[in-house]
Coordinates of C-alpha atoms and ligand atoms in Angstrom, one line a residue:
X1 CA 58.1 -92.9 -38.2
X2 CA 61.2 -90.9 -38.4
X3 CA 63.2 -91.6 -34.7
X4 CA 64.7 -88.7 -32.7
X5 CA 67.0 -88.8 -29.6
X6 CA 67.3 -85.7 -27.5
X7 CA 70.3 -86.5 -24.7
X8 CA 69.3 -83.8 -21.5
X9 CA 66.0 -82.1 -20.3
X10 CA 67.5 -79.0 -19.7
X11 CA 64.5 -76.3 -20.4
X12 CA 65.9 -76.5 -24.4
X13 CA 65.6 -79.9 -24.5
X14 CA 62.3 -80.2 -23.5
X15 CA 60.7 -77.3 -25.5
X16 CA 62.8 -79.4 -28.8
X17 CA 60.8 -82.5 -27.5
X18 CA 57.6 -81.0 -27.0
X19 CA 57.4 -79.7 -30.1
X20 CA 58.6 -82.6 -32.4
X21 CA 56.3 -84.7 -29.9
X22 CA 53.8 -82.5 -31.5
X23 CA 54.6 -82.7 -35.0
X24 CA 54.5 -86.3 -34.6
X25 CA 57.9 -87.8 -34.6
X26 CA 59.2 -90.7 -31.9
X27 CA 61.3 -89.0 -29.4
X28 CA 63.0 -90.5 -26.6
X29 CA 64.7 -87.7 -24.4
X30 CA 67.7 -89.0 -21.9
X31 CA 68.8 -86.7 -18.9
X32 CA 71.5 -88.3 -17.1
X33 CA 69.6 -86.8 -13.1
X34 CA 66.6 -87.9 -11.8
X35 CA 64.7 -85.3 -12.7
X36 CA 64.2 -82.4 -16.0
X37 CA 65.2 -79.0 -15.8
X38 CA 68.8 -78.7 -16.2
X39 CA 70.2 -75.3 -14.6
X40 CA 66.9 -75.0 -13.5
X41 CA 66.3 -77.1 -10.7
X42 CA 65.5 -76.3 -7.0
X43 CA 66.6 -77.4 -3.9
X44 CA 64.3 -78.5 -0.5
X45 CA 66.1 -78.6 3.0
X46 CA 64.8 -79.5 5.8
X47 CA 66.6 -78.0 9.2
X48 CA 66.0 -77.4 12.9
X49 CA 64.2 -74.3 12.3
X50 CA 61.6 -76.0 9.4
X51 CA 61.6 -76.4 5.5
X52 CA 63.7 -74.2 3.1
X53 CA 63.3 -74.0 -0.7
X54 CA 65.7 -72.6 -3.5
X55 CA 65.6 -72.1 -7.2
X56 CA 69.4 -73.7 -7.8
X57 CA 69.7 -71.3 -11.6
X58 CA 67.3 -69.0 -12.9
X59 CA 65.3 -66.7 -10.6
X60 CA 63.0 -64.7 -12.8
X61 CA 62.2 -65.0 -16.3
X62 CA 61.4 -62.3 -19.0
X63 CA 59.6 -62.6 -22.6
X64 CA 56.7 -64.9 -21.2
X65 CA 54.7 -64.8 -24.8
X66 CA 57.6 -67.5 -26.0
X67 CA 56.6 -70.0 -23.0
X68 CA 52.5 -69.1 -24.3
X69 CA 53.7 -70.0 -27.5
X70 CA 55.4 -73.5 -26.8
X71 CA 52.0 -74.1 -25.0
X72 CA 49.9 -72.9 -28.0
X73 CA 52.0 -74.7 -30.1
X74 CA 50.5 -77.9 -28.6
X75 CA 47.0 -77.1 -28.8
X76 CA 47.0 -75.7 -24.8
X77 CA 47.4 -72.7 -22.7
X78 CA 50.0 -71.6 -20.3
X79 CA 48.1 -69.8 -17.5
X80 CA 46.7 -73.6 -17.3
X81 CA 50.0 -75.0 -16.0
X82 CA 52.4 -72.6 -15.6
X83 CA 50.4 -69.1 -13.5
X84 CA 52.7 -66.4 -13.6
X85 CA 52.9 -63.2 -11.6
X86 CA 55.3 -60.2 -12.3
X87 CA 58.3 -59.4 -10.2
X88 CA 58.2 -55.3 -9.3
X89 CA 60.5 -54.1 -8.6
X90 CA 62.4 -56.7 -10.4
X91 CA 65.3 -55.6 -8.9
X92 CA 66.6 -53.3 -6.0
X93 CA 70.4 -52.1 -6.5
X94 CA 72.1 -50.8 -3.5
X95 CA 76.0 -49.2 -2.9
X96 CA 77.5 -48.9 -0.2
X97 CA 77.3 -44.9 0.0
X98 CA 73.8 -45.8 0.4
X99 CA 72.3 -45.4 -2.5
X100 CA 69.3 -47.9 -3.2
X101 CA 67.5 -47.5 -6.7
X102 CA 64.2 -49.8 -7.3
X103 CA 64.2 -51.5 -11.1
X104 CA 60.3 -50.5 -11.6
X105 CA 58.8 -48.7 -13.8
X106 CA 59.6 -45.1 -13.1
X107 CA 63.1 -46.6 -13.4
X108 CA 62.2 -47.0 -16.8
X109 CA 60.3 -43.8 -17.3
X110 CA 63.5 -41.6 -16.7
X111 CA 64.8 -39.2 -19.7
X112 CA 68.6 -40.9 -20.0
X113 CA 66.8 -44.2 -19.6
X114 CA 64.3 -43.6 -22.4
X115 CA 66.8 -42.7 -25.2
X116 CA 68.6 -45.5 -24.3
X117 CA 65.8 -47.7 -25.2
X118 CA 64.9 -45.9 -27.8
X119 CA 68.3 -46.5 -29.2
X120 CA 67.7 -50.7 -28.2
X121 CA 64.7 -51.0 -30.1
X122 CA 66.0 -50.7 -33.4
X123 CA 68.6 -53.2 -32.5
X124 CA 65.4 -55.5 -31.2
X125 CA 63.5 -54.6 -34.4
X126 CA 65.9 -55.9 -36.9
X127 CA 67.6 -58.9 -34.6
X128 CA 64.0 -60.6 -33.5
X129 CA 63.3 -61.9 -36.5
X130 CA 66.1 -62.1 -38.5
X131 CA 68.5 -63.7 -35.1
X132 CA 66.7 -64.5 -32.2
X133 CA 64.0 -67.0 -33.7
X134 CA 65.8 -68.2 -37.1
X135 CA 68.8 -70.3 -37.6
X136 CA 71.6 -68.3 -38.7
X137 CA 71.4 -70.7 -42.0
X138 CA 67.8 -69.0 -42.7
X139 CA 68.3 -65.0 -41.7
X140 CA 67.9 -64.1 -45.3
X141 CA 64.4 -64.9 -45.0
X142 CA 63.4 -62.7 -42.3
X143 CA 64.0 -60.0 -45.4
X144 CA 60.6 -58.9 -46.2
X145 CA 58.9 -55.7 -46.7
X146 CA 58.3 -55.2 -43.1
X147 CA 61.9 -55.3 -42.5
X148 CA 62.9 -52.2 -44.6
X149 CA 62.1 -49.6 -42.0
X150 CA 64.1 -51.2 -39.6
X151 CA 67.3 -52.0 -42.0
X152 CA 68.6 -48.4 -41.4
X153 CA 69.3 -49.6 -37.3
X154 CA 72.1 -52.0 -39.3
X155 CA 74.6 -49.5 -38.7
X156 CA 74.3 -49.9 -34.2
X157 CA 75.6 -54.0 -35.4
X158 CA 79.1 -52.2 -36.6
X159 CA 79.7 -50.5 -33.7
X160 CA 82.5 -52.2 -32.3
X161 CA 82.5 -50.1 -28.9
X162 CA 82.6 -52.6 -25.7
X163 CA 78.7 -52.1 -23.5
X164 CA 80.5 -50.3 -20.8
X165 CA 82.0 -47.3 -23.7
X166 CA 78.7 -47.1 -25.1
X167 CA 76.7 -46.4 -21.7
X168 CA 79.1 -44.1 -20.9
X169 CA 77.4 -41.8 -23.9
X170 CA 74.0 -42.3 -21.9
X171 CA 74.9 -42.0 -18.3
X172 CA 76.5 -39.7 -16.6
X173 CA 74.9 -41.2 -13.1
X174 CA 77.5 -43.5 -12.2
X175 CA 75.1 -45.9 -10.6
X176 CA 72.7 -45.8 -13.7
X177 CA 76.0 -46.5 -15.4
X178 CA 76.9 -49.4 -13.2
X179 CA 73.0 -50.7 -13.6
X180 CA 73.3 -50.9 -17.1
X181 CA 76.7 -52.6 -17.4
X182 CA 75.4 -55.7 -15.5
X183 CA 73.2 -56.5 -17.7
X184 CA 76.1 -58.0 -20.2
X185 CA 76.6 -60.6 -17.3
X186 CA 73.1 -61.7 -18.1
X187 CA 75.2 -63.6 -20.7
X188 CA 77.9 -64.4 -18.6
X189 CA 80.0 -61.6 -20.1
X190 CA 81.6 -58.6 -18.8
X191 CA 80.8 -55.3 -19.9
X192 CA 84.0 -54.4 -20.3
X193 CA 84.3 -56.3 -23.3
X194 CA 81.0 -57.5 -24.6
X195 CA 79.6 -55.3 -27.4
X196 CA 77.1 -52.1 -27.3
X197 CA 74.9 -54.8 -29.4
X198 CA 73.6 -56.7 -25.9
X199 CA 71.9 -53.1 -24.9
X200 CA 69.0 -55.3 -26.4
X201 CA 68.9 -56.9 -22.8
X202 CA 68.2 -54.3 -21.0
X203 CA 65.4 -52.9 -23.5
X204 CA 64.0 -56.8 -23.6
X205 CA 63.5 -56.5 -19.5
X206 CA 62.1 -53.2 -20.3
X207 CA 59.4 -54.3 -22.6
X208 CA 58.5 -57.6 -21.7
X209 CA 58.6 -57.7 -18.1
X210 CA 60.4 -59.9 -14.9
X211 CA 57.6 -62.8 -14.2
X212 CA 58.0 -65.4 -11.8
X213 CA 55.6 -68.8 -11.9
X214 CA 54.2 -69.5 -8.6
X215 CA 55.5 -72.2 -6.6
X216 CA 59.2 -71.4 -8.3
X217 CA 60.8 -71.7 -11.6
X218 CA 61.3 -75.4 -10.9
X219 CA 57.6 -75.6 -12.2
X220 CA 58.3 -74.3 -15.5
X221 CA 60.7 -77.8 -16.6
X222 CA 58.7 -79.6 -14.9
X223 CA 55.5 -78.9 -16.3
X224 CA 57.4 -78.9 -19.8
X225 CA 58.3 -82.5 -19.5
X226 CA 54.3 -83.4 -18.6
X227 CA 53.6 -81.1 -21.3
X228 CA 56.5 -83.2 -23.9
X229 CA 55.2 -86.6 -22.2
X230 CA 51.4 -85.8 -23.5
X231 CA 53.0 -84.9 -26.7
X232 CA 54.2 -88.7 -26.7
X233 CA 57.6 -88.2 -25.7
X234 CA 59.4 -91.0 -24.1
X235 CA 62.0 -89.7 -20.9
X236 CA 64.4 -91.2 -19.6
X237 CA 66.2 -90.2 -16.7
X238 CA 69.1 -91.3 -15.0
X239 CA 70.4 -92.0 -18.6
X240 CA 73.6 -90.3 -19.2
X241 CA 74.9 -90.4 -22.6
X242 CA 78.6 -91.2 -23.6
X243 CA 78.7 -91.2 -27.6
X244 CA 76.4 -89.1 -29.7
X245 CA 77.1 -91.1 -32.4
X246 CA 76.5 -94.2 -30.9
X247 CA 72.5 -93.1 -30.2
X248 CA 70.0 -95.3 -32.3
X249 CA 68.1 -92.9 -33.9
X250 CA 68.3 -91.1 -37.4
X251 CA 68.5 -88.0 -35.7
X252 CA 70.2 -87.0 -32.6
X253 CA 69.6 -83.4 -30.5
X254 CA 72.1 -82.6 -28.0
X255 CA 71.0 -80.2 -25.1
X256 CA 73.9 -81.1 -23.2
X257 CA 76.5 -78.4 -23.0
X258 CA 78.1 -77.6 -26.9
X259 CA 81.6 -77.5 -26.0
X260 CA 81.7 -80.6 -23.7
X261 CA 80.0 -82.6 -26.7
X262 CA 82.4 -81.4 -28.7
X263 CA 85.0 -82.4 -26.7
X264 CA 83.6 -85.7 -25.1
X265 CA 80.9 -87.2 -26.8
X266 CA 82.1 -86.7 -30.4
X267 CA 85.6 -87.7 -32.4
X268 CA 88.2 -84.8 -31.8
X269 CA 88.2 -82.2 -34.4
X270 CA 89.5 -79.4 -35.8
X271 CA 85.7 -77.8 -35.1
X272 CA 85.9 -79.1 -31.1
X273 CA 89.6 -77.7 -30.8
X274 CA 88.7 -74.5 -32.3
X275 CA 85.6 -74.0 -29.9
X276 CA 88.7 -73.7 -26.9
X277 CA 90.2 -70.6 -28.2
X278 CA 87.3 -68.4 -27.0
X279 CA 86.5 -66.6 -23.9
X280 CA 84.2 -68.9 -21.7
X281 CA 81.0 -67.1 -20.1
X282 CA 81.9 -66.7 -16.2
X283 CA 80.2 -69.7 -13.9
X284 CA 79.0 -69.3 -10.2
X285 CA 79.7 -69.5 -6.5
X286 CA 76.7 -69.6 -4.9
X287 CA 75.5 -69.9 -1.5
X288 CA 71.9 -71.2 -0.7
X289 CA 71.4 -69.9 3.5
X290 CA 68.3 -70.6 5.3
X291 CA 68.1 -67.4 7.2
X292 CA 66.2 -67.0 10.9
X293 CA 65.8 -63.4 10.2
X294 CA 63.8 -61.1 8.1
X295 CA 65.7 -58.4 6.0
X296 CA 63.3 -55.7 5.7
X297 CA 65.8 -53.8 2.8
X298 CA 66.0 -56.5 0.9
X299 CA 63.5 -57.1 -2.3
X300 CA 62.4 -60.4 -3.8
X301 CA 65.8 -60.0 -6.2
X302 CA 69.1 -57.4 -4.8
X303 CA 71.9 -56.6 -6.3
X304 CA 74.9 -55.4 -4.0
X305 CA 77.5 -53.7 -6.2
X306 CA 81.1 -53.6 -6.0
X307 CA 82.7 -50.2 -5.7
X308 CA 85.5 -51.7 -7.9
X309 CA 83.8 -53.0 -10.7
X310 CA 86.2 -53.0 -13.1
X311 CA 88.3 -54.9 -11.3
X312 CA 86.2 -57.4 -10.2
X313 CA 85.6 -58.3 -14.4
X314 CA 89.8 -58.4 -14.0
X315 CA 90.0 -60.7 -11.8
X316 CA 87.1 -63.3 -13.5
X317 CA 88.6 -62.8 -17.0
X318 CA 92.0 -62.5 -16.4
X319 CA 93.3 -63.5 -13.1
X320 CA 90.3 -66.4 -13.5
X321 CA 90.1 -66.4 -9.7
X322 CA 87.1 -65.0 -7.4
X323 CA 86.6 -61.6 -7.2
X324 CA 88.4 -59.4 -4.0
X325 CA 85.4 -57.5 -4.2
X326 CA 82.1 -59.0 -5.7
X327 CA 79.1 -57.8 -6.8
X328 CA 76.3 -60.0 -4.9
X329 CA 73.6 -60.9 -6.1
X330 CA 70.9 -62.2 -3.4
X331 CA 67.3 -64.2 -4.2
X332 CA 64.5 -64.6 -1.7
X333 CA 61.7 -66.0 -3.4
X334 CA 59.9 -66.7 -0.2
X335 CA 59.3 -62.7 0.1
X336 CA 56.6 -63.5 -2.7
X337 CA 52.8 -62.9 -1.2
X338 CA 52.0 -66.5 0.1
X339 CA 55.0 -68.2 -0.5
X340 CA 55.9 -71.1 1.6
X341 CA 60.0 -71.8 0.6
X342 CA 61.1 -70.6 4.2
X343 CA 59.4 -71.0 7.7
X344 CA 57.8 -68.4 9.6
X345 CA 60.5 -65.3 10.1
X346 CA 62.8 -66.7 8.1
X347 CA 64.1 -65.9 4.5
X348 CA 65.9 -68.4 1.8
X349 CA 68.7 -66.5 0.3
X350 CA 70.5 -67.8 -2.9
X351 CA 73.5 -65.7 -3.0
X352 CA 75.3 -65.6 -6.0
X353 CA 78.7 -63.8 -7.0
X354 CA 79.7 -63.9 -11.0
X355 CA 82.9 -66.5 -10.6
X356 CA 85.6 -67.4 -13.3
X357 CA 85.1 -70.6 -15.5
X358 CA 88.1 -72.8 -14.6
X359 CA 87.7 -76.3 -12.9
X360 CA 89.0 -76.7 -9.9
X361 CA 88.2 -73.5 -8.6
X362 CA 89.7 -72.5 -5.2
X363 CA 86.6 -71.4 -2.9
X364 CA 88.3 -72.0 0.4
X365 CA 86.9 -69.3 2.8
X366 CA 85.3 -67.6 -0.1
X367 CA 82.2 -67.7 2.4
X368 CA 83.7 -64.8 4.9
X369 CA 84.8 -62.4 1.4
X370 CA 81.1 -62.7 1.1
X371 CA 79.7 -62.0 4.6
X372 CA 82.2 -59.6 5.0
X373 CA 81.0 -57.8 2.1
X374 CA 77.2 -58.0 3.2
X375 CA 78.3 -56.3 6.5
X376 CA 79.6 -53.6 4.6
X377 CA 75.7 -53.0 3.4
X378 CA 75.0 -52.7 6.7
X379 CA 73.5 -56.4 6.7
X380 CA 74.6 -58.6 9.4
X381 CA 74.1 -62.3 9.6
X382 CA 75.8 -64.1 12.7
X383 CA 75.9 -68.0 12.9
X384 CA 73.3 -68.5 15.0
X385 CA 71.1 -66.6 12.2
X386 CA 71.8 -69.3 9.8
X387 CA 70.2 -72.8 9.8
X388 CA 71.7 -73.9 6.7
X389 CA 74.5 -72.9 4.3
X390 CA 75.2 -74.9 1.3
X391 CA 78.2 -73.6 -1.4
X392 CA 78.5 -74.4 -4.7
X393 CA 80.5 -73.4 -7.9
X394 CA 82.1 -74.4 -10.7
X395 CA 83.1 -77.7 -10.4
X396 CA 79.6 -78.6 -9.4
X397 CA 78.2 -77.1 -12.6
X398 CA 80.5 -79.2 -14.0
X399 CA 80.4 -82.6 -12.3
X400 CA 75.8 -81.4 -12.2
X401 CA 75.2 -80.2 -15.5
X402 CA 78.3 -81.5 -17.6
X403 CA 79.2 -77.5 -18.6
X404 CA 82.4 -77.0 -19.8
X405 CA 84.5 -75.5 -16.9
X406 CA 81.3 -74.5 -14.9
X407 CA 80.6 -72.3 -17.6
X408 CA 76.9 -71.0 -17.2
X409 CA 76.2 -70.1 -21.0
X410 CA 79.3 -71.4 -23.1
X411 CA 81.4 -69.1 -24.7
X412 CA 81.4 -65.3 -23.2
X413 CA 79.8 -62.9 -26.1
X414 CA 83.4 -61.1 -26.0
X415 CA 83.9 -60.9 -30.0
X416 CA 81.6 -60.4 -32.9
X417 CA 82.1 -64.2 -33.6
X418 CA 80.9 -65.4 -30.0
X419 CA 78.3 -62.6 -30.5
X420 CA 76.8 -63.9 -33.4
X421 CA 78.1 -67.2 -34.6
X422 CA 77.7 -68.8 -31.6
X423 CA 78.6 -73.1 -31.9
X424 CA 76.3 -74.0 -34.6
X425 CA 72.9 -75.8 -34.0
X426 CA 73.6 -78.9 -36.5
X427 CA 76.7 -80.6 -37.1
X428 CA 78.8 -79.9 -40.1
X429 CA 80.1 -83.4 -40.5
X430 CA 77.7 -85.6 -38.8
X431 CA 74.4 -85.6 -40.5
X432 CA 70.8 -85.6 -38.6
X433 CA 73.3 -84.5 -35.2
X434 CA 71.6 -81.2 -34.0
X435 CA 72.2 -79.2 -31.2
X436 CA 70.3 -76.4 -28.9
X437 CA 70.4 -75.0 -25.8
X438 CA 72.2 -72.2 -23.7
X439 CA 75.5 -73.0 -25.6
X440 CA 74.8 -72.5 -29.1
X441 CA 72.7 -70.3 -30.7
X442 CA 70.8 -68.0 -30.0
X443 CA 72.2 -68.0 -26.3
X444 CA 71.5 -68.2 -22.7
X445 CA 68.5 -67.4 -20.5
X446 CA 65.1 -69.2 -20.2
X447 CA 63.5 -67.5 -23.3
X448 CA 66.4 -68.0 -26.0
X449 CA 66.6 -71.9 -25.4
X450 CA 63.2 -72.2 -25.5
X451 CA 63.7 -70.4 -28.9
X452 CA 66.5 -72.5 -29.5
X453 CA 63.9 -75.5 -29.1
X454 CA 62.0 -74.5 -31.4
X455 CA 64.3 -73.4 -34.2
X456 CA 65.7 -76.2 -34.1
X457 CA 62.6 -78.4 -34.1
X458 CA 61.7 -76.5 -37.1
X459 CA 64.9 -77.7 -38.8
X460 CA 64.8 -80.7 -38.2
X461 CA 61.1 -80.3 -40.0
X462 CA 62.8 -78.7 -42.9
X463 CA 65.9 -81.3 -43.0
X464 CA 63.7 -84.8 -42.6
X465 CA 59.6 -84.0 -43.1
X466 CA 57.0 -85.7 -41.6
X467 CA 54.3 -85.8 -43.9
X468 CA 51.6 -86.1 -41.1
X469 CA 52.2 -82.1 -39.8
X470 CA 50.9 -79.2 -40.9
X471 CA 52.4 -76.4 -39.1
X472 CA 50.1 -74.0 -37.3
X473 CA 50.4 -70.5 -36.8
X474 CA 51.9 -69.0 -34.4
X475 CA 50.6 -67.1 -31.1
Ligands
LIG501 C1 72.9 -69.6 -11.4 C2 72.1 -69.3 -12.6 C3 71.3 -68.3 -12.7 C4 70.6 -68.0 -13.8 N1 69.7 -67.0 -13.9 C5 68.8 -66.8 -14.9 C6 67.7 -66.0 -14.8 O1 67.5 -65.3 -13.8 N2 66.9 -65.9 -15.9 C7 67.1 -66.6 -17.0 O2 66.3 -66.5 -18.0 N3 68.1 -67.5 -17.1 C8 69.0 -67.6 -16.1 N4 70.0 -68.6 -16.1 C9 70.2 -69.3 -17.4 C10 69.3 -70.4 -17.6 O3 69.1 -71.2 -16.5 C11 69.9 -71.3 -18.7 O4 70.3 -70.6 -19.8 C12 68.9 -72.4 -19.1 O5 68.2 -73.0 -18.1 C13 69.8 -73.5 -19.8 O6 68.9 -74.4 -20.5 P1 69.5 -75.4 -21.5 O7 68.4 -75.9 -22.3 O8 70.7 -74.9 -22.2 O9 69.9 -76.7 -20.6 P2 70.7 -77.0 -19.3 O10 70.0 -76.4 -18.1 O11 72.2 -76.7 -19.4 O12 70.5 -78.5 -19.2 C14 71.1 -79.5 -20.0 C15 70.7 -80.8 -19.5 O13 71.4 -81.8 -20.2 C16 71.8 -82.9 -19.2 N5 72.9 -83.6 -19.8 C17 74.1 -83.0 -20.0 N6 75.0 -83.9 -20.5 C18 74.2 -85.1 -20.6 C19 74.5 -86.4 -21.1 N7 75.7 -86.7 -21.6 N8 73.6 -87.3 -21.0 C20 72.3 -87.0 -20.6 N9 72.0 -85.8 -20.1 C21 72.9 -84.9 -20.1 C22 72.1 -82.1 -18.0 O14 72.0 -82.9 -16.8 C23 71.0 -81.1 -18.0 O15 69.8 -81.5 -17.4 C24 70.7 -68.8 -15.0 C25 71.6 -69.9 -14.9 C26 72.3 -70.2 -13.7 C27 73.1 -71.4 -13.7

C-alpha cells in the first residue's frame, strides 16, 4: 500500500486526507497543535462575568455543496455532522454619516447590483471548471462542448483594470462602491490593485449563500478529522515537521504554509527565492472582547468602514504599518438564535482590522486606534464593559500557524501571475512532494482549500494509482 504523509490539519489538509483515506491509501497526517483546524480554530474563556467563545479565523462560509461533496465523497452526508444555517443578513455595513446597508437579498435584487453579477457570471462560468476545481496542469480538459458558450466571457480575463476601476463603471453610490471593493480583501488583497477578475467573489456570496454550522466553525475541522480518522487516517498531533524531505513516505502533502516550506522545510532554491518577490496577502490584528453589553445595531457580522479607504490599502501595502484609519470588521456569533458563546447580556466580539504582513509588527496601543474608531460609530465600550480583551496579529499567525509574515492567504492576488499561477501544488524537483492549502492554488477561504484537497488528492490518484479505487461520481 502506497504511503502518504500530510504535515498540518489545516481544513485543506484534512479534506486531502479524507479523501485519499477513502481511496484507500495509508495516510498519517501531522499537525504540529494539539488540535486540527488550522486558521480555523476557536477560543473558550472563562471570566468573572461567565464563559466566552470565539471563532479565532473564519466566521462564515459560502459554497456549502463542496463540504456536501467531501461528505458524499466518503459514502455520508453533511447535514449528519456538520447542520448548517444561513447567515441573513450576512453582513451589515455602516459609515460614519450614518448610513447602514443590510447584505440580504434585496441587496442583491438592486438594478446596478444585478448587472454587476451578470457581468460575474460569465467569469464564474468559464473559471469553475476550468480553475477553481482542476490543477492548472489539467485546464485543457475542462474544454468540452459545454464550455463553448461560455468561451466568449474570455475576453473579462484580459482586462487588466484594478477591482476598484472596474466598480467604478457599476457604482455611482459611493458606499455600494466601497461594499464591493472589500470583497478583494476576501483574498487578502486590496482593491486598489487586485484585478476586475475577483468580481467572481462577490457573485460567488451572491449565489451560494453565507452559512454558518451551529455550535461554530470550529466544528467543521473538527468533524473533518473524525470524518478522515473513519477513512483510516492516522493523526498526529503535536508533531511539527522540520524537513519535508526527510518524511518516510513515497509521497508527501504539505498543508503547512507554501512559502515557509519553501523557505524552511526544503533546500533553498531558485523556486523558494523567487516566491519573495511578490506582494504578500495582508495578515490580522485582531481583538477577541467579552463584552457585558448588548449592541442592538450590530448584526451577527459588521463592517465599519473607513472614510479614507484608499489610504488605509496605503498604509498596509506600502507603509506596511497599521492603518490610521481602519476598516473594522466585528463578529458576534453568540447573536445566533440559541447560541451559548457569551453569558446572558453579553456579546463575544472578534474584531478584526486588515493589518500588513511583516513580522514584528508594532501593535503598541493599537487597541485605543480601534475603540476610538468604534466611538466614532457611535458605539461606546468603557472598561468596566469588558471582561476580557485578548490581541493578536501577525507574529502570532506566524509563531500559530507557521504563515509566512502572518500572512493570511500567501501571496496578495496583485498581478496576473499571483492571480492565476499561484505556488504550484506539486513540486517541480522533488517527486511525490505535493502541496495544498490557502497558499497555493486555487486560493484562500474555506471552500477553495477544501478544493484544493481534493484536486490534489486526485493527482496524486493520477501520478501513483491505487488499483483498489474506483472513483465515484460526484454530488
Ligand atoms: C482571521 C481570519 C479570518 C478568515 N475569515 C474567513 C471567512 O470568513 N471565510 C472563509 O471561508 N475563510 C476565511 N479565512 C480563511 C480560511 O480560514 C483559510 O483560508 C483556511 O482555513 C486555510 O486552510 P488551510 O488548509 O490553508 O490551512 P491552515 O489553516 O493554514 O492550516 C495549516 C496547518 O498546518 C499546520 N502546520 C504548519 N506547519 C507545520 C509543520 N511544519 N508541521 C506540522 N504542522 C504544521 C498548522 O499548525 C495548521 O494547523 C479567514 C482566515 C483568517 C486567519
Amino acid at each position: 500500500m502506497q504511503r502518504i504523509a500530510i504535515v498540518g490539519a489545516g481544513i485543506g489538509g484534512l479534506s486531502a486526507a479524507a479523501r485519499l483515506g477513502k481511496m484507500g491509501y495509508a495516510v498519517d497526517l501531522y499537525e504540529k497543535n494539539p488540535v486540527p483546524g488550522g486558521k480555523a480554530v476557536e477560543h473558550r474563556q472563562s471570566t468573572s462575568s461567565g464563559s466566552f467563545r470565539w471563532d479565532c479565523g473564519p466566521s462564515l462560509m459560502t459554497m456549502p455543496h463542496i463540504l456536501q461533496d467531501l461528505f458524499a465523497f466518503c459514502e455520508e452526508r453533511m447535514e449528519d455532522h456538520i447542520p448548517l444555517t444561513p447567515v441573513d443578513p450576512a453582513c451589515r455595513y455602516h459609515w460614519t454619516d450614518g448610513t447602514v446597508i443590510d447584505e440580504d437579498r434585496s441587496f442583491w435584487n438592486q438594478p446596478a447590483v444585478r448587472k454587476y453579477l451578470d457581468y460575474a457570471e460569465g467569469l464564474y462560468a468559464l473559471s469553475a471548471p476550468a480553475f477553481l476545481q482542476r490543477p492548472p496542469r489539467d485546464w485543457w480538459k475542462a474544454l468540452g462542448a459545454e464550455m463553448i458558450e461560455h468561451i466568449k466571457h474570455l475576453p473579462k480575463f484580459m482586462n487588466m483594470q484594478s477591482m476598484a476601476t472596474f466598480n467604478q463603471k457599476f457604482f455611482n453610490d459611493k458606499h455600494l462602491l466601497q461594499i464591493f471593493d472589500r470583497f478583494a480583501t476576501y483574498n487578502g488583497s486590496s482593491p486598489f490593485k487586485t484585478l476586475s477578475t475577483f468580481a467572481i467573489i462577490p457573485y460567488v456570496e451572491a449565489s451560494f449563500g453565507a452559512w454558518y454550522p451551529e455550535g461554530g466553525i470550529a466544528r467543521i475541522p473538527e468533524q473533518l478529522a473524525l470524518l478522515a480518522e473513519r477513512q483510516g487516517v492516522r493523526l498526529h498531533y503535536n508533531h511539527e515537521i522540520h524537513d519535508l524531505n526527510a518524511l518516510d513516505a513515497s509521497i508527501r502533502i504539505c498543508n503547512g504554509d507554501s512559502i515557509t516550506a519553501h523557505q524552511r522545510w526544503l533546500p533553498q532554491s531558485h523556486e523558494g527565492r523567487n516566491m519573495l518577490r511578490h506582494d504578500l496577502a495582508c495578515s490580522g490584528y485582531i481583538m477577541q472582547l467579552g463584552v457585558r453589553k448588548q449592541f442592538r445595531e450590530l448584526e451577527h457580522h459588521n463592517i465599519l468602514f473607513s472614510d479614507h479607504y484608499r489610504e488605509e490599502f496605503d498604509d498596509i501595502f506600502v507603509k506596511k504599518k497599521l492603518p490610521r484609519e481602519p476598516t473594522i470588521y466585528i463578529a458576534i456569533s453568540s447573536k445566533r438564535p440559541g447560541s451559548t458563546d457569551a453569558p446572558d447580556g453579553c456579546e463575544n466580539w472578534f474584531v478584526m482590522v486588515n493589518a500588513p504582513a511583516t513580522t514584528p509588527l508594532d501593535c503598541k496601543g493599537y487597541e485605543k486606534v480601534v475603540f476610538d474608531r468604534l466611538s466614532e460609530f457611535g458605539i461606546k465600550l468603557e472598561a468596566k464593559d469588558i471582561a476580557c480583551c485578548n490581541s493578536f496579529s501577525a507574529d502570532d499567525f506566524e509563531r500559530q500557524h507557521n504563515a509566512w509574515k502572518g500572512s493570511l492567504y500567501g501571496w496578495a492576488s496583485h498581478t496576473m501571475q499571483t492571480a492565476l499561477f499561484r505556488p504550484p501544488l506539486q513540486h517541480r524537483q522533488h517527486p511525490g512532494l505535493y502541496f495544498t492549502g490557502g497558499t497555493t492554488h486555487p486560493g484562500g477561504g474555506i471552500p477553495l482549500v477544501l478544493l484544493s484537497g481534493k484536486i490534489v488528492s486526485e493527482m496524486v490518484l493520477q501520478d501513483f494509482p491505487h488499483t483498489r479505487f474506483t472513483p465515484m461520481p460526484a454530488v
